[in-house]
Structures are given as structure tokens and as C-alpha cells.
mmCIF file of C-alpha atoms in Angstrom:
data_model
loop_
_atom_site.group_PDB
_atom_site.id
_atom_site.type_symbol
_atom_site.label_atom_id
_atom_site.label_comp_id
_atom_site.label_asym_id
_atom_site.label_seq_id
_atom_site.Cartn_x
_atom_site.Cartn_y
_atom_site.Cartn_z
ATOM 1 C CA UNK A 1 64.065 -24.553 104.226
ATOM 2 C CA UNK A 2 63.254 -20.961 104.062
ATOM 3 C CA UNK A 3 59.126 -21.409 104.300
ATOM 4 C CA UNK A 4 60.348 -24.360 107.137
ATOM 5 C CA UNK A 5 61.654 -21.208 108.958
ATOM 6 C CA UNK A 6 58.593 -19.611 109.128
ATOM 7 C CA UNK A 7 56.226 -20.031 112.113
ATOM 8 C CA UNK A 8 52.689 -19.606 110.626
ATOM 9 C CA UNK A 9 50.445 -18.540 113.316
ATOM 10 C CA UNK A 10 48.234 -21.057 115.175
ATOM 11 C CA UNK A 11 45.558 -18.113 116.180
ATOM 12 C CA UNK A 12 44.979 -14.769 115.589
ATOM 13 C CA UNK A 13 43.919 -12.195 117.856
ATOM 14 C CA UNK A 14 40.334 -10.351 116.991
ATOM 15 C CA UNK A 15 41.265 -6.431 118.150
ATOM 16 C CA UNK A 16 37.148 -5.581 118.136
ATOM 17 C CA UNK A 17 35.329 -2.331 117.147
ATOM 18 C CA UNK A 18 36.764 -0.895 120.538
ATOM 19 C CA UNK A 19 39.262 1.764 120.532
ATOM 20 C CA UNK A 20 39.205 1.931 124.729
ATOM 21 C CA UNK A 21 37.919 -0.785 126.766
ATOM 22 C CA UNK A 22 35.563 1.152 128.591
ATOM 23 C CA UNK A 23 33.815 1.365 125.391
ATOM 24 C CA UNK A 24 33.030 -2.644 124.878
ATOM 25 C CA UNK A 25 30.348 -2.808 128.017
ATOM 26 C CA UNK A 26 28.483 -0.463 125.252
ATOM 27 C CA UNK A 27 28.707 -2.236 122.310
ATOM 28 C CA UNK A 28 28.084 -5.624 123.980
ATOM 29 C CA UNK A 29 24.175 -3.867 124.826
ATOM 30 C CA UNK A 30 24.267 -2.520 121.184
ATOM 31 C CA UNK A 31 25.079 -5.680 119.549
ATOM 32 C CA UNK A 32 23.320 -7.892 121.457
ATOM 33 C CA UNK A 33 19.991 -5.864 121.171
ATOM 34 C CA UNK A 34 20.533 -5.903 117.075
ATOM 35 C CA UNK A 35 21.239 -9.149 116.989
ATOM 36 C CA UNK A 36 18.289 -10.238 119.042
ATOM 37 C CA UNK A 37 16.032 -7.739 116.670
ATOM 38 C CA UNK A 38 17.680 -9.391 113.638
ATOM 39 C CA UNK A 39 17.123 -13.098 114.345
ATOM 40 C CA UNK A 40 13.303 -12.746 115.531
ATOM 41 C CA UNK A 41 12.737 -9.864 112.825
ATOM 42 C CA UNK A 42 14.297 -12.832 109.915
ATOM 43 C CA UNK A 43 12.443 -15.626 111.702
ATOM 44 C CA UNK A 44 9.213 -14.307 111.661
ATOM 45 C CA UNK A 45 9.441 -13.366 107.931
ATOM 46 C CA UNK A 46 10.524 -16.833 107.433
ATOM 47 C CA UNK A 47 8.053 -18.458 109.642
ATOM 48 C CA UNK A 48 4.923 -15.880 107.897
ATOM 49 C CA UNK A 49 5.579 -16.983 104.787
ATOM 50 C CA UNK A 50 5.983 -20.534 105.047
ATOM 51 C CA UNK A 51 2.704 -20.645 107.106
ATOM 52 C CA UNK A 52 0.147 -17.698 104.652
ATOM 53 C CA UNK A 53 -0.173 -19.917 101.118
ATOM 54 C CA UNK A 54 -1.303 -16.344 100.077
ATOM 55 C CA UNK A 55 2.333 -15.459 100.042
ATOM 56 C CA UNK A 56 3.973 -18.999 98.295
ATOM 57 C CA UNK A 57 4.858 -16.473 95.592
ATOM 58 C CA UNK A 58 7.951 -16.007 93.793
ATOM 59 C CA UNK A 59 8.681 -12.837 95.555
ATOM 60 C CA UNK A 60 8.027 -13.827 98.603
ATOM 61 C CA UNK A 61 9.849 -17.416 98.188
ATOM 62 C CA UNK A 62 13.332 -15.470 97.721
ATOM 63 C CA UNK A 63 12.624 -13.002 100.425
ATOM 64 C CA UNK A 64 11.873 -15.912 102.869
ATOM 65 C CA UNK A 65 15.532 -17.332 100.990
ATOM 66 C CA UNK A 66 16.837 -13.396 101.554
ATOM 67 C CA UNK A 67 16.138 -13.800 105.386
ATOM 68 C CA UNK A 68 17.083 -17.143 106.135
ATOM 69 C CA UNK A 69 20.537 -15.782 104.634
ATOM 70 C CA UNK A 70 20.685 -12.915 106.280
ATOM 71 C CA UNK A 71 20.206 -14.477 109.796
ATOM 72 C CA UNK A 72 23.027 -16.837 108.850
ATOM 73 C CA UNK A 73 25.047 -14.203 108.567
ATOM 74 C CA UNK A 74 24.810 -11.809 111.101
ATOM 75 C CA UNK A 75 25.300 -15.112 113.300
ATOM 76 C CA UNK A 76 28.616 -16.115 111.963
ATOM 77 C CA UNK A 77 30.140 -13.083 112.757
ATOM 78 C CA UNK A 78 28.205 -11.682 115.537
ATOM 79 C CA UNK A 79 27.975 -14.290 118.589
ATOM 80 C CA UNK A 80 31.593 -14.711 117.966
ATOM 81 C CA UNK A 81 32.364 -11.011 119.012
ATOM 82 C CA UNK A 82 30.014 -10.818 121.934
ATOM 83 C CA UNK A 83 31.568 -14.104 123.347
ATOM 84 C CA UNK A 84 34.928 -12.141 123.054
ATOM 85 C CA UNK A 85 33.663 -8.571 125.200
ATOM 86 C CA UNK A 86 31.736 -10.833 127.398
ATOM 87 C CA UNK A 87 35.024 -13.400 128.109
ATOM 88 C CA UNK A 88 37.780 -10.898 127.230
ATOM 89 C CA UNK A 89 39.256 -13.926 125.208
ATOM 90 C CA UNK A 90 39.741 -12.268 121.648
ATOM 91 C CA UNK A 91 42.205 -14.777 120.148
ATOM 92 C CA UNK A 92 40.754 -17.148 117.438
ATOM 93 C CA UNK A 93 42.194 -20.116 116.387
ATOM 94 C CA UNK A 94 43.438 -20.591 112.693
ATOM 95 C CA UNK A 95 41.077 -23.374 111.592
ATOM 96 C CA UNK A 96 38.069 -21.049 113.389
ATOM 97 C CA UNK A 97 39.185 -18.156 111.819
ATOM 98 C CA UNK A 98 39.022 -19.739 107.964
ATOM 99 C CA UNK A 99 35.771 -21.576 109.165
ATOM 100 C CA UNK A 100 34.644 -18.230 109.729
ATOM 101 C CA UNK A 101 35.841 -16.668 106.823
ATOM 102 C CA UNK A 102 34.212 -19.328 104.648
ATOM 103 C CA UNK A 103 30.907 -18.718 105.642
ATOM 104 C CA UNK A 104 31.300 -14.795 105.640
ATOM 105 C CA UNK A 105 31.757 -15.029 102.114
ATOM 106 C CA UNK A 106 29.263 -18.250 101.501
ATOM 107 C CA UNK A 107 26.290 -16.004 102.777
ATOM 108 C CA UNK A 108 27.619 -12.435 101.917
ATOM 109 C CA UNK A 109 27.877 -14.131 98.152
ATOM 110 C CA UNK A 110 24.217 -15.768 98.191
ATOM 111 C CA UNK A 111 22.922 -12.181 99.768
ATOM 112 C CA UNK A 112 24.182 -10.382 96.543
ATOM 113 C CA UNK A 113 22.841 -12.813 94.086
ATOM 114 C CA UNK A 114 19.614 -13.409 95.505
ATOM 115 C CA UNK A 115 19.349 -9.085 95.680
ATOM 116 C CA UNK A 116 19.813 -9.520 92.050
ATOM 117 C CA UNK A 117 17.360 -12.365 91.684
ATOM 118 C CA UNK A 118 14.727 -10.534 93.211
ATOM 119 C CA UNK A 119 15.214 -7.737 90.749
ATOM 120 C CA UNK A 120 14.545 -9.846 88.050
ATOM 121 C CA UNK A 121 11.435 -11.518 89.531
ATOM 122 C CA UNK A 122 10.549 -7.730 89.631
ATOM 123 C CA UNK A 123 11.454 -6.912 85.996
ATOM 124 C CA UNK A 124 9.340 -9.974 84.872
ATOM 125 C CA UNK A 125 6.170 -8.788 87.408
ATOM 126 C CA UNK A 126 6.213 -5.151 86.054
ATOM 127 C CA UNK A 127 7.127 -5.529 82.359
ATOM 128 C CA UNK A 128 6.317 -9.087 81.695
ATOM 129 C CA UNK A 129 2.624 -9.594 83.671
ATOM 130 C CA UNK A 130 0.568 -11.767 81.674
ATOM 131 C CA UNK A 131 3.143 -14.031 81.150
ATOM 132 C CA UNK A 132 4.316 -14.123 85.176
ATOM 133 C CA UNK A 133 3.223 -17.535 86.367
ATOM 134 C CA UNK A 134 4.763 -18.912 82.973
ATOM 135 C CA UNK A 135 8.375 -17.289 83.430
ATOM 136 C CA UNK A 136 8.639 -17.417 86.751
ATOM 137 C CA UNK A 137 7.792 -21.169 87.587
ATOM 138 C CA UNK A 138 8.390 -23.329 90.069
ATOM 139 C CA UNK A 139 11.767 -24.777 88.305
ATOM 140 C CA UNK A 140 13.189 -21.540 87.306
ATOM 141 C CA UNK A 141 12.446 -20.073 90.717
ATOM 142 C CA UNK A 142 14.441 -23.450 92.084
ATOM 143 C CA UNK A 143 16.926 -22.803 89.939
ATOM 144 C CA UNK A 144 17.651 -19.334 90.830
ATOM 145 C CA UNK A 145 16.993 -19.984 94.251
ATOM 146 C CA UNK A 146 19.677 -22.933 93.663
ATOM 147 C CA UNK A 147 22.346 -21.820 91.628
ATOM 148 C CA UNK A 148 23.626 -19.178 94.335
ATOM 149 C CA UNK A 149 24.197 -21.580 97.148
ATOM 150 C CA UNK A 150 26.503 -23.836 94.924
ATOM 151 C CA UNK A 151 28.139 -20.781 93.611
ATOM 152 C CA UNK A 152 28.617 -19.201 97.029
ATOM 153 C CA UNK A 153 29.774 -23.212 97.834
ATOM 154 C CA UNK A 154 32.633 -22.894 94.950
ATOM 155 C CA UNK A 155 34.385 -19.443 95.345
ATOM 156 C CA UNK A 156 34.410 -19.937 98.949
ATOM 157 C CA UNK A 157 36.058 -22.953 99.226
ATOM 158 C CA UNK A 158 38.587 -21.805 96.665
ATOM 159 C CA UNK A 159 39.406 -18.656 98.244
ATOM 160 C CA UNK A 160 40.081 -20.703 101.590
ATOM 161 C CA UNK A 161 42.079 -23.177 99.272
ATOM 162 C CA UNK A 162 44.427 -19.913 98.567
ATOM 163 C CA UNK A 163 44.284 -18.750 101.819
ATOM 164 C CA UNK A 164 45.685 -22.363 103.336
ATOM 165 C CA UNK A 165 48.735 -21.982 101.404
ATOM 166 C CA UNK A 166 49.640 -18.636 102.821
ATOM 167 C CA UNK A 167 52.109 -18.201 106.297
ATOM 168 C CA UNK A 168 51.676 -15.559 108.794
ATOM 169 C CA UNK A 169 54.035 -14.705 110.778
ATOM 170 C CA UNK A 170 55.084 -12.802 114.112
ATOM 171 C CA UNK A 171 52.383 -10.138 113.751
ATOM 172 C CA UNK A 172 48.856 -12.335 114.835
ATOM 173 C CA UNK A 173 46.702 -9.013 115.403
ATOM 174 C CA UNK A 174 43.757 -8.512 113.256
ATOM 175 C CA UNK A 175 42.373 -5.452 113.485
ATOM 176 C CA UNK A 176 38.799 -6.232 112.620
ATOM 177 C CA UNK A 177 35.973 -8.263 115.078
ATOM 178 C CA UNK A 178 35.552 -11.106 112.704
ATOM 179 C CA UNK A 179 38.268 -12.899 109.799
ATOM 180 C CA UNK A 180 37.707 -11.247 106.853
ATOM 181 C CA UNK A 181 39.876 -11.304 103.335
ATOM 182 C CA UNK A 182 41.521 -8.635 103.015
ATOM 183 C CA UNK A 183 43.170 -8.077 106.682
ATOM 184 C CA UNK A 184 43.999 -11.300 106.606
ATOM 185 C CA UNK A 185 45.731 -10.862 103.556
ATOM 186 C CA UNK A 186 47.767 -7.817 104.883
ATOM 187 C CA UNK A 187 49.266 -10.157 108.010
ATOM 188 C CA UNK A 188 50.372 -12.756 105.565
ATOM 189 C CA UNK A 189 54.321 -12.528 105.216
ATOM 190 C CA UNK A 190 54.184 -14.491 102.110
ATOM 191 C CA UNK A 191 53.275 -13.070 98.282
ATOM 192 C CA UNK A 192 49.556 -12.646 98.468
ATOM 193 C CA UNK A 193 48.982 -11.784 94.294
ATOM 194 C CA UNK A 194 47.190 -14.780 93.638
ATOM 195 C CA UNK A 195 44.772 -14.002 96.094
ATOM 196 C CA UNK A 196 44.056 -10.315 95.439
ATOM 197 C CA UNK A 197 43.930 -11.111 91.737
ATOM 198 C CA UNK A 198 40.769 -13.876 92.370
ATOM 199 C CA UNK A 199 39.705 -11.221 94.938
ATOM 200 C CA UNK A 200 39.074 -8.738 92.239
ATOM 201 C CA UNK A 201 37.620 -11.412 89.776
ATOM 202 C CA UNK A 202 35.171 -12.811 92.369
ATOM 203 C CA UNK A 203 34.482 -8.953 93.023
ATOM 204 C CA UNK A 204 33.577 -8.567 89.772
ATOM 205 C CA UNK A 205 31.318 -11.745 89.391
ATOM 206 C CA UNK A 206 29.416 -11.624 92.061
ATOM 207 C CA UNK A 207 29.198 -7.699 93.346
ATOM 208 C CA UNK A 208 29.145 -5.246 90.178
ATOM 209 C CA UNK A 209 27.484 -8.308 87.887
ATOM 210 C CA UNK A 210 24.720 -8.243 89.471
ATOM 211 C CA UNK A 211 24.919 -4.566 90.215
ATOM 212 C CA UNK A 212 24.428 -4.196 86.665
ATOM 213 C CA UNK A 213 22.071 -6.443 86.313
ATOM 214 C CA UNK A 214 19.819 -4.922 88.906
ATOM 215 C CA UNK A 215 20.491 -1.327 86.942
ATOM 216 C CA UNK A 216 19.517 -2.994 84.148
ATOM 217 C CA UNK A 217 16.443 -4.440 85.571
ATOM 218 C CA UNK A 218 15.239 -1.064 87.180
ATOM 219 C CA UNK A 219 15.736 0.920 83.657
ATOM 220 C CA UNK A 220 13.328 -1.545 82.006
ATOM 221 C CA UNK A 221 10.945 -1.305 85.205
ATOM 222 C CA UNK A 222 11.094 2.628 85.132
ATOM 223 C CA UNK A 223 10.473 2.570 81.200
ATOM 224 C CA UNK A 224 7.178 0.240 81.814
ATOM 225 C CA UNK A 225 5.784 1.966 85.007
ATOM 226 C CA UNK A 226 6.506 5.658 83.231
ATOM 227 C CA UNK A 227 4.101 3.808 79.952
ATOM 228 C CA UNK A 228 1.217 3.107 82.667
ATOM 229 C CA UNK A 229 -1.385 6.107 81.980
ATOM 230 C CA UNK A 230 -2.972 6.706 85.410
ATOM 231 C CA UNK A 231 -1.195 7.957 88.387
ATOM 232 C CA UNK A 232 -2.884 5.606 90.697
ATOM 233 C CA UNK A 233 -1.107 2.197 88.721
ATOM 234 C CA UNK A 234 2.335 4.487 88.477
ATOM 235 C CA UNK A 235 2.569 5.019 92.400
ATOM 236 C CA UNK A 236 1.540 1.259 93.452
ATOM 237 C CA UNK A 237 4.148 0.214 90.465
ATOM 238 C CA UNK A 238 7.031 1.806 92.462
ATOM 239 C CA UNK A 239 5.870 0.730 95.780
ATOM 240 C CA UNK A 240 6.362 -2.429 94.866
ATOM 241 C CA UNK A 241 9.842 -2.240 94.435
ATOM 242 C CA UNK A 242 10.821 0.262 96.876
ATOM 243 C CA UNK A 243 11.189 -2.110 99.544
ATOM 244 C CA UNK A 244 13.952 -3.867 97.110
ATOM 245 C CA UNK A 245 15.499 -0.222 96.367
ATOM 246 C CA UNK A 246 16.194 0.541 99.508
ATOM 247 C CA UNK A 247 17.976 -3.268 100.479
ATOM 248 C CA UNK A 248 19.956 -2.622 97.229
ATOM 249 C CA UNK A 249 21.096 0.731 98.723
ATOM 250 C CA UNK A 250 22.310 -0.563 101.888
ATOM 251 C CA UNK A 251 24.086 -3.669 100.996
ATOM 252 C CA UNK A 252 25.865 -2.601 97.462
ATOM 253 C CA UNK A 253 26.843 0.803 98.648
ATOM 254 C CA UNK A 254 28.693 -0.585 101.594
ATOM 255 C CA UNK A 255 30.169 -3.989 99.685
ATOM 256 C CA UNK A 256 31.629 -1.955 96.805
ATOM 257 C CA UNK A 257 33.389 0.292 99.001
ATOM 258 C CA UNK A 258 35.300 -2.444 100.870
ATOM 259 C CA UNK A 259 36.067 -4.700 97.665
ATOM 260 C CA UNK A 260 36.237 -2.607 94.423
ATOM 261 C CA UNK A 261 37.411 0.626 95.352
ATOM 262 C CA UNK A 262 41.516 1.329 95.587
ATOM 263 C CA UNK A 263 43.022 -0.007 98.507
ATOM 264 C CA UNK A 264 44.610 3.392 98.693
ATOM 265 C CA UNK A 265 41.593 5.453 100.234
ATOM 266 C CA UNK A 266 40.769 2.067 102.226
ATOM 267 C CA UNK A 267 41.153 2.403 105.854
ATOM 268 C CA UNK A 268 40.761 -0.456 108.619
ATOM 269 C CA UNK A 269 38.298 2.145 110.447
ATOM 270 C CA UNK A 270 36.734 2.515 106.927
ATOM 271 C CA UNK A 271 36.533 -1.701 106.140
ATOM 272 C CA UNK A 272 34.901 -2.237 109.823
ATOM 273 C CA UNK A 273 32.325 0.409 109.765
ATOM 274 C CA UNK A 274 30.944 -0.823 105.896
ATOM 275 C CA UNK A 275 31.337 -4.615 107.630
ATOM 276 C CA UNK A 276 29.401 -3.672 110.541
ATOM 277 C CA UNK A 277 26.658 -2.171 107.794
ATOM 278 C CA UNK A 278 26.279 -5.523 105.618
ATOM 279 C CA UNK A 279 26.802 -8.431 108.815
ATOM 280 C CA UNK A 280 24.772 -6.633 111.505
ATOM 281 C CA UNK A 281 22.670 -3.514 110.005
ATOM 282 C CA UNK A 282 21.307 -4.194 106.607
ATOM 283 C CA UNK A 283 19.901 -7.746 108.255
ATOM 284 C CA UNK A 284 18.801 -6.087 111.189
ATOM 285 C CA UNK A 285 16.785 -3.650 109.180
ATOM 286 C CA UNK A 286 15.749 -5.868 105.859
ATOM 287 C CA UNK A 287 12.888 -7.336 108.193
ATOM 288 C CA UNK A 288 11.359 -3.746 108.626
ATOM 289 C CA UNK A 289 11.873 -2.597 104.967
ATOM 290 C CA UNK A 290 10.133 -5.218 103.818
ATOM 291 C CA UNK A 291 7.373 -5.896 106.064
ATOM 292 C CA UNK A 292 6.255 -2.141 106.923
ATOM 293 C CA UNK A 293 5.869 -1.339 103.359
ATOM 294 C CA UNK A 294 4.040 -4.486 102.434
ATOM 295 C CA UNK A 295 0.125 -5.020 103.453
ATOM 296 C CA UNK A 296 -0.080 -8.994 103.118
ATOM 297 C CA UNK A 297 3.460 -9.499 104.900
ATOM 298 C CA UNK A 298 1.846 -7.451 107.589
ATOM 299 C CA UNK A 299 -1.113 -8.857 107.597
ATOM 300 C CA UNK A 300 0.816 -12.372 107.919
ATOM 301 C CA UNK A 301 3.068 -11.210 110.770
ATOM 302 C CA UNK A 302 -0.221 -9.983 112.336
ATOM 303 C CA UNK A 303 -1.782 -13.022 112.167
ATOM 304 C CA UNK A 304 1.122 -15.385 113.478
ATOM 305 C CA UNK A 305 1.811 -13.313 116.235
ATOM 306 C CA UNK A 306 -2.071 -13.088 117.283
ATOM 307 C CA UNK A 307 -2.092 -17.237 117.137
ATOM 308 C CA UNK A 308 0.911 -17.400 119.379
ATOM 309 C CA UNK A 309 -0.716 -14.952 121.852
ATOM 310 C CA UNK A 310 -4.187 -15.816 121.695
ATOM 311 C CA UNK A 311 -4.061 -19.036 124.103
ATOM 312 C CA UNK A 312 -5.769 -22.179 122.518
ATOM 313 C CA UNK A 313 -9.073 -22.878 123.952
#
């Protein structure tokens, strides 16, 4: 009778980035323009290497899988919030707001293993040479490619499963732009342990594992490339994984503030600026990393832009 008693809400309401509301006009221009940037910056990586055989490589095979992910991403939370500025409507229903959720975590999971897949397709370039083409073959690279979208598939759905079973009460306001875990969890009026305990375990999995194993992967790399006698071979060893450095940077140093450090030096102002980092900056800006320190991606994007603006004869 008593959980019969409780009203669970049919919608919450999205309180935004803004802190006034003469401040929204300004961050509808600002997200708009990154969004715009991200989703042509992630489609022409996508659409330069699918169309340059030069670059059906490994490496290039999970970037193209890196920005098709990325795009995905920024959209599900994006759109949603400029729709709300632009309508002033910022309630969300309940079945939109776990729909949501789901694929937050469905693409911010496949973003952290496939960082960590790329590492290792690194490792085995730089260490492991001569015997490339033989590791890294067409059914491992499947495999790796595949494994993180049925994994991403699986804790998702579960942590929606544990989220269903939860009531929320009077208090509907979410003070984030999009539904993510952990303020959701605070609204809930009913005993949220189960949750926070696969919260930390999924943390664990699928942030600091392959954290590690991207430390891991780098001390090997550093070992060989500090073995390679001339200067010349050291310098074009690290550029080659600079680009992947620098992605690493961005996207584990905001996640791992927002899911494995203490709730107690957490702040909601604190959780939306990191979410802001991984679902609209770090895609925004993984087009650029990659492309402006890589000759034959340039060259690529170079050459598809210069067939769509040469007119056909």
C-alpha cells in the first residue's frame, strides 16, 4: 500500500545550463554552432575514410567507428536542449527521459572502449610492426569493433532495468540539460543502493579498465619508441599517437571526475560542466585532433571536399 501511495512522476523538468534566462538566447548560438561543427566535422571523417581505400586501415576503421559514435552522442543530448531554449518547454516525459538516458550511456560506454581499442591497435603498430597485418586482421578488428556495441547494449539496458523500479516523487526538477544517472538517482524517494553499487561496478569496467589498459599500452609504446636510435623515427613515433593522447585527455579526465570520484566534492555545477566536456566538446573537437595532425586524413578531407565543389563537367 505504502509504494501504492506514492505518485511516481510522469515527467521531469530539464532546469538547463542557465542560471538567468537572459543567458539561454546565448547558449542556444553556442550550442547550435558546436553542434553544427560537430556533426559535419564527424561526417566528413566518416565519409573520407569510407571513400580513400588508402585509409581502410585498422586505425582509421575505429576512428571512422570513434566518429560515428561521437556524433550519436552529442545528438542525443544536444537537439533535445536546444528544442527546450528555443520552445521554453523544458519538461521531459518519463519514458523520454530513460530513452535518453539509455543511449547516453550506450554511446558514452562504446566511446571509452573504442579509446582503449585504439590504444591497442597503437601498441601492436609501434611495438609489434612486422607482425601488424597478422594481429590486427580483419576478424579481430570486427571483433573489437563488435564487442563494445553489445557491451554498451547490456549495461545499458540493465541500468534502465534498475532505474524502472525506482519512484520519484513530488520533487520532478532535474537540475542538469539532459537525464543522466546520478541526478536522477538523487530525485528518487525510494532506496537507490542497488543502483549506485552497479554504478560503481560499471565505473570500474568500463572507465578505469580501460584507463589502465591504455596506461599500459602507452608504457610499452614509450619503452619501444625510446629503443628507436635516430631522432627522426622517435619524433614521427609519437606523432602518431598524439592525436590519441590528447582524445584520451579530454574524455577520461572529465568521465572520472563525474563517476569515480566521492560524491562529496561532486557538485551539480561540477557534473554539468564535465557533461558538457564529453557530449558536446570532446566530439566537437576529436574531428580537428585527428585530422590536423594527420597528412593522409587531410589529404582525404581535401580531396572530398574539392569533388563536391569542383562541379562535374
Amino acid at each position: 500500500m505504502e509504494a501504492q501511495n506514492k505518485t511516481s512522476a510522469s515527467e521531469f523538468i530539464l532546469l538547463g545550463l542557465a542560471e538567468m534566462p537572459e543567458q539561454e538566447t546565448l547558449l542556444f548560438s553556442l550550442f547550435l554552432c558546436m553542434y553544427v561543427v560537430t556533426a559535419v566535422g564527424n561526417l566528413l571523417i566518416i565519409v573520407a575514410i569510407s571513400s580513400d581505400s588508402r585509409l581502410h586501415t585498422p586505425m582509421y576503421f575505429f576512428l571512422a567507428n570513434l566518429s560515428l559514435v561521437d556524433l550519436c552522442l552529442a545528438t542525443n543530448t544536444v537537439p533535445k536542449m536546444l528544442v527546450s531554449i528555443q520552445t521554453k518547454n523544458k519538461s521531459i516525459s518519463y519514458s523520454c527521459c530513460l530513452t535518453q538516458m539509455y543511449f547516453f550511456h550506450f554511446f558514452g560506454i562504446m566511446d571509452s572502449v573504442l579509446i582503449a581499442v585504439m590504444a591497442y591497435d597503437r601498441f601492436v603498430a609501434i611495438c609489434h610492426p612486422l607482425h601488424y597485418t597478422t594481429i590486427m586482421s580483419p576478424w579481430l578488428c570486427g571483433l573489437l569493433a563488435g564487442i563494445p556495441w553489445v557491451l554498451s547494449c547490456f549495461i545499458s539496458l540493465t541500468h534502465i532495468l534498475l532505474m524502472a523500479h525506482l519512484v520519484f516523487c513530488s520533487n520532478n526538477e532535474l537540475p542538469h540539460y539532459f537525464c543522466d544517472l546520478t541526478p536522477l538517482l538523487r530525485l528518487s524517494c525510494t532506496d537507490t543502493t542497488v543502483n549506485k553499487i552497479f554504478v560503481l561496478i560499471v565505473a570500474g569496467m568500463v572507465i578505469a579498465s580501460p584507463f589502465i589498459c591504455i596506461l599500459a599500452s602507452y608504457a610499452q609504446i614509450i619503452m619501444a619508441i625510446m629503443k628507436v636510435p635516430s631522432v627522426g623515427g622517435r619524433k614521427k613515433a609519437f606523432s602518431t599517437c598524439s592525436s590519441h593522447l590528447s582524445v584520451v585527455a579530454l574524455f577520461y579526465g572529465t568521465t572520472i571526475g563525474v563517476y569515480l570520484c566521492p560524491s562529496s566534492v561532486r557538485t551539480a555545477v561540477k557534473e554539468k560542466a564535465s557533461a558538457v566536456m564529453y557530449t558536446a566538446v570532446t566530439p566537437m573537437l576529436n574531428p580537428f585532433i585527428y585530422s590536423l595532425r594527420n597528412r593522409d586524413l587531410k589529404e582525404a578531407l581535401r580531396k572530398l571536399i574539392a569533388r563536391k565543389v569542383t562541379p562535374s563537367s
